[in-house]
Short mmCIF file of C-alpha atoms in Angstrom, two decimals:
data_model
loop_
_atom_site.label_atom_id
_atom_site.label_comp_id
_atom_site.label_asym_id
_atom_site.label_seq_id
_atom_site.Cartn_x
_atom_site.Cartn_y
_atom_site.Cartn_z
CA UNK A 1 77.89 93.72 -106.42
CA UNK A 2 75.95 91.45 -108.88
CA UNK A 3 76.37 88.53 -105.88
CA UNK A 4 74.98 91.13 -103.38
CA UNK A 5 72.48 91.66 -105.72
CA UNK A 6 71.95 88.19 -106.37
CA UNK A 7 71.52 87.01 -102.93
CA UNK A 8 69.47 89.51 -102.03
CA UNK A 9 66.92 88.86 -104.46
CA UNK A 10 66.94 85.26 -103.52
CA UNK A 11 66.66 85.97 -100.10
CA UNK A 12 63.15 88.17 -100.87
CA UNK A 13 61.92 85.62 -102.99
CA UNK A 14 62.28 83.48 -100.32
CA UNK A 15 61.13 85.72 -97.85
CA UNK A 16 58.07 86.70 -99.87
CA UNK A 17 57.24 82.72 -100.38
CA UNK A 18 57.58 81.87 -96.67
CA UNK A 19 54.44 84.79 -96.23
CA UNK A 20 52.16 83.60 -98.56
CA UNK A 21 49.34 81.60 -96.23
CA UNK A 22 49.04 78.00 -97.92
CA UNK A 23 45.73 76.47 -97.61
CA UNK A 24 45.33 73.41 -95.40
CA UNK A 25 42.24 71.16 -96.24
CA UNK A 26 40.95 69.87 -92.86
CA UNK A 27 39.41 66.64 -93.25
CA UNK A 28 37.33 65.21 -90.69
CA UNK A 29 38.43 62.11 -88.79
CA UNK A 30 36.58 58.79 -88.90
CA UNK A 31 34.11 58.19 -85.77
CA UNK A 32 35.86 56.22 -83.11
CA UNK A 33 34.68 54.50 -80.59
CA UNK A 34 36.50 53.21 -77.21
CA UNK A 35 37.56 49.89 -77.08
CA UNK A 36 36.08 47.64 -75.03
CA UNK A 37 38.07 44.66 -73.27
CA UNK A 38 35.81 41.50 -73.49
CA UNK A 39 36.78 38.27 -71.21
CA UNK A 40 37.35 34.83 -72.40
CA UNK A 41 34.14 32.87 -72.86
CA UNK A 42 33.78 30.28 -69.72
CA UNK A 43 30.64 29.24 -68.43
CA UNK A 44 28.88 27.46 -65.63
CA UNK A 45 26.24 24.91 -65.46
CA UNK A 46 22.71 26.71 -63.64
CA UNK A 47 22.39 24.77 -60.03
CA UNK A 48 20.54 21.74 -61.37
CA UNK A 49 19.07 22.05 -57.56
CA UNK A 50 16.95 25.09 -58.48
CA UNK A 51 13.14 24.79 -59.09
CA UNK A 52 13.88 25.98 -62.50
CA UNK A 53 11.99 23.31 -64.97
CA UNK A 54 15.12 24.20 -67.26
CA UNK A 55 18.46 24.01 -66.93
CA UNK A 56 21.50 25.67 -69.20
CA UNK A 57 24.74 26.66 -69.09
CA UNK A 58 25.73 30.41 -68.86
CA UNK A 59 28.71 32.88 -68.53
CA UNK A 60 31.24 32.71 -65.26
CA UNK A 61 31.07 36.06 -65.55
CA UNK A 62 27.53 36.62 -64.75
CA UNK A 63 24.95 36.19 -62.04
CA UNK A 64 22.21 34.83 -62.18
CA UNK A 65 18.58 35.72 -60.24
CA UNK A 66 15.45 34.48 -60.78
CA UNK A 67 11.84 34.42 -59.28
CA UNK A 68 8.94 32.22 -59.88
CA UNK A 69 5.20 34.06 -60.89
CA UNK A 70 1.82 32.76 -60.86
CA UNK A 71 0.71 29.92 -63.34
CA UNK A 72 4.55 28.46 -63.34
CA UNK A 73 5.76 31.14 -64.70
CA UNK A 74 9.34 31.86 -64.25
CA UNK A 75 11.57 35.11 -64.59
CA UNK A 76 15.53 34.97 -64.88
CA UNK A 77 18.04 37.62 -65.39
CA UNK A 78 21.80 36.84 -66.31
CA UNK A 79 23.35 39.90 -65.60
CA UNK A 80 26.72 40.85 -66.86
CA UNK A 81 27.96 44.10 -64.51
CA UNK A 82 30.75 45.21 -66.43
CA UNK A 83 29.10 44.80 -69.80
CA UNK A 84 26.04 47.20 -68.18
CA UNK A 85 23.41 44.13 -69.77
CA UNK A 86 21.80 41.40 -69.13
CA UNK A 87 19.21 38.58 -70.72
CA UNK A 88 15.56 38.52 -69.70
CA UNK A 89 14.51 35.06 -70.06
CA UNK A 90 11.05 34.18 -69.15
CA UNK A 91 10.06 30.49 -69.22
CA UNK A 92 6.35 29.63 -69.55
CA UNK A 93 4.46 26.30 -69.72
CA UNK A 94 2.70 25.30 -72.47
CA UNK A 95 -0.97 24.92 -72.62
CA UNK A 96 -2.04 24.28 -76.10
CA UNK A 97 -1.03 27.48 -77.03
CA UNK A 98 2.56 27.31 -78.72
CA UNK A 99 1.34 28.99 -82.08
CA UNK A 100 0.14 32.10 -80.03
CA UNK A 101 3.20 32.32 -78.46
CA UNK A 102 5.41 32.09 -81.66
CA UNK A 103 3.47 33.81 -83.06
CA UNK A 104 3.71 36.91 -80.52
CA UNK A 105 7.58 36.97 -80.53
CA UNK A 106 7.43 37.14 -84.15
CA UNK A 107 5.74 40.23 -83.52
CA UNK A 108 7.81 41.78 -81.25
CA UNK A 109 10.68 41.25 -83.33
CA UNK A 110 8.36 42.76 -86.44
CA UNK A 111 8.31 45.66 -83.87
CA UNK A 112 11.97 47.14 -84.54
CA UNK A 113 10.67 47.32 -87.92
CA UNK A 114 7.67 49.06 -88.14
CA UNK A 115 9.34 51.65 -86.02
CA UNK A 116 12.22 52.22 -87.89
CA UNK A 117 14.72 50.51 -85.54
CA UNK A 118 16.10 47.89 -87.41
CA UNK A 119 17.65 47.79 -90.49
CA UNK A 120 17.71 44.00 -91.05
CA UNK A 121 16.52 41.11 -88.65
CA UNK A 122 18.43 37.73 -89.32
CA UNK A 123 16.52 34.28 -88.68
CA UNK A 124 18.30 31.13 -87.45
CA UNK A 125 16.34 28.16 -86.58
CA UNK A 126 16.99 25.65 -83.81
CA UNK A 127 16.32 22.20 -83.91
CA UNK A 128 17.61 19.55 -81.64
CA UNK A 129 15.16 16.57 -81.90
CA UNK A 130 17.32 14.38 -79.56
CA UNK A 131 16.82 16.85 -76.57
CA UNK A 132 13.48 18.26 -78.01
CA UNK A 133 14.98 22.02 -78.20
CA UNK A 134 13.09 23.77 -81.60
CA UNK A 135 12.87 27.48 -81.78
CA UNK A 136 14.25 30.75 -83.40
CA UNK A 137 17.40 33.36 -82.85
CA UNK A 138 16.87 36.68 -83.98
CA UNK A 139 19.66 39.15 -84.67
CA UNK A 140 18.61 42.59 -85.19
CA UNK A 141 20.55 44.88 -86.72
CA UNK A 142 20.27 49.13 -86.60
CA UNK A 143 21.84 51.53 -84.20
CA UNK A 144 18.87 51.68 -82.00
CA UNK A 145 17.08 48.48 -81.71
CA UNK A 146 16.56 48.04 -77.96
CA UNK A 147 17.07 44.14 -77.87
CA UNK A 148 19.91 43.47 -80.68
CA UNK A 149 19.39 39.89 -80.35
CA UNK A 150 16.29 37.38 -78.97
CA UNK A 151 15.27 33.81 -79.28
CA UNK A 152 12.39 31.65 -78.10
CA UNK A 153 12.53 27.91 -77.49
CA UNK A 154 10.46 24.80 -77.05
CA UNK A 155 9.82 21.34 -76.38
CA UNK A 156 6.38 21.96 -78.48
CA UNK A 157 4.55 19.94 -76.14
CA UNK A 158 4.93 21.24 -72.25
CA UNK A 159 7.68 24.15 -72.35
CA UNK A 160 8.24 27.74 -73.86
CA UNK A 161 11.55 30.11 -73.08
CA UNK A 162 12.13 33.53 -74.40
CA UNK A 163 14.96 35.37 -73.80
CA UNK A 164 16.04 38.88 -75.11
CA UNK A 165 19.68 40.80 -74.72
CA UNK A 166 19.41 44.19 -73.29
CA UNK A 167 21.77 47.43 -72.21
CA UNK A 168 21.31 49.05 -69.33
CA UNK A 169 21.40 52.33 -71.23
CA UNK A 170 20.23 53.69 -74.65
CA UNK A 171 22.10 51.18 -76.79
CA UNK A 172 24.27 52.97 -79.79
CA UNK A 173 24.33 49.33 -81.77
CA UNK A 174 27.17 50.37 -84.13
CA UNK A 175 29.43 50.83 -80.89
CA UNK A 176 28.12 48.19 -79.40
CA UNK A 177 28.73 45.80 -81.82
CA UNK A 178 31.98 43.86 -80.62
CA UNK A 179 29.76 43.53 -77.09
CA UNK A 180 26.47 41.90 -79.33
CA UNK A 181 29.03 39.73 -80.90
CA UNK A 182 30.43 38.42 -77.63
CA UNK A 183 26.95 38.26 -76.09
CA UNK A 184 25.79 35.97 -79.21
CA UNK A 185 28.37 33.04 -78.73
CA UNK A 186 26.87 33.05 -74.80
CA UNK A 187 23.06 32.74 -75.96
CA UNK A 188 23.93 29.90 -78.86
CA UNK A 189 25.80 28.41 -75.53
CA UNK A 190 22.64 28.77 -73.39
CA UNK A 191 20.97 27.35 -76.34
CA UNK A 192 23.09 24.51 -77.30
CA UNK A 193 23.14 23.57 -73.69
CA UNK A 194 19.74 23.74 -72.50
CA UNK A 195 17.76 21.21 -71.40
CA UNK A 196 14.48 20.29 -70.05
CA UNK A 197 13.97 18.70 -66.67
CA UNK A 198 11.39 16.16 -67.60
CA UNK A 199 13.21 15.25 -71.44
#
């Protein structure tokens, strides 16, 4: 009887313990993003043939279209298609005005800043006196800066090139961020390997 007893009261503790609700703190999960699958760098030398003034070398896994404009002004996109982006590049001939120039990408780069875009903007300098290459790379950093990355160069005598990275979409930066990375190593490629016709 005491065993009965015994068990039973056991058995209602138990019982009684398996009711009671227990409280489960939900915490959140960290933001994910999809991963994206990035190619092995390889590039191409631009057809030395073209009337480009310029030549570089750029990713095998881009195209390439350009057009000339008035005053020998020329406009070139390398597009990637299954990165969605692409680099403007716009190439301009110098007529005594390479400060004004500078100075105007300087302010479009100031531009992420005054409105609120950027939350830092990192400066490298190029200089290559043996093939006359001197300019600027800009990285820009915050989520919605609509060109993460840009850079000018120039002979400082007869040639100017810009060239600025762009999404084909509104650009979320912090997802994008492997992509920018990738996209970096081709411009210091176009950089390192461009050269002017004339030089």
């Amino acid at each position: 009887m005491a065993k009965t007893k015994y068990f039973l009261l056991v058995f209602a503790a138990i019982l009684l313990f398996s009711c009671i609700k227990k409280e489960v703190n939900h915490v959140p999960k960290p933001k994910g993003y999809f991963r994206i699958e990035l190619p092995e760098h390889e590039y191409t030398r631009m057809d030395t043939d073209s009337l480009l003034p310029f030549s570089l070398d750029f990713s095998k896994h881009a195209t390439i279209d350009y057009a000339q404009k008035e005053d020998g002004l020329y406009w070139l996109d390398i597009n990637y298609p299954t990165l969605n982006a692409k680099f403007n590049i716009t190439y301009i001939p110098l007529h005594g005005d390479l400060r004004e120039l500078a100075v105007a990408e300087e302010k479009m780069v100031g531009f992420h800043i005054d409105r609120g875009k950027a939350d830092d903007i990192q400066e490298d300098y190029i200089f290559d006196s043996q093939h006359k290459i001197y300019g600027k790379l800009f990285s820009i950093e915050g989520k919605g800066a609509a060109t993460p990355l840009t850079f000018w160069a120039t002979d400082s005598a007869q040639h100017f090139l810009r060239a600025a990275l762009y999404f084909n979409f509104a650009p979320n930066n912090d997802s994008l961020r492997p992509v920018i990375d990738y996209l970096k190593e081709d411009a210091l490629e176009m950089i390192n390997t461009l050269k002017w016709k004339d030089n």
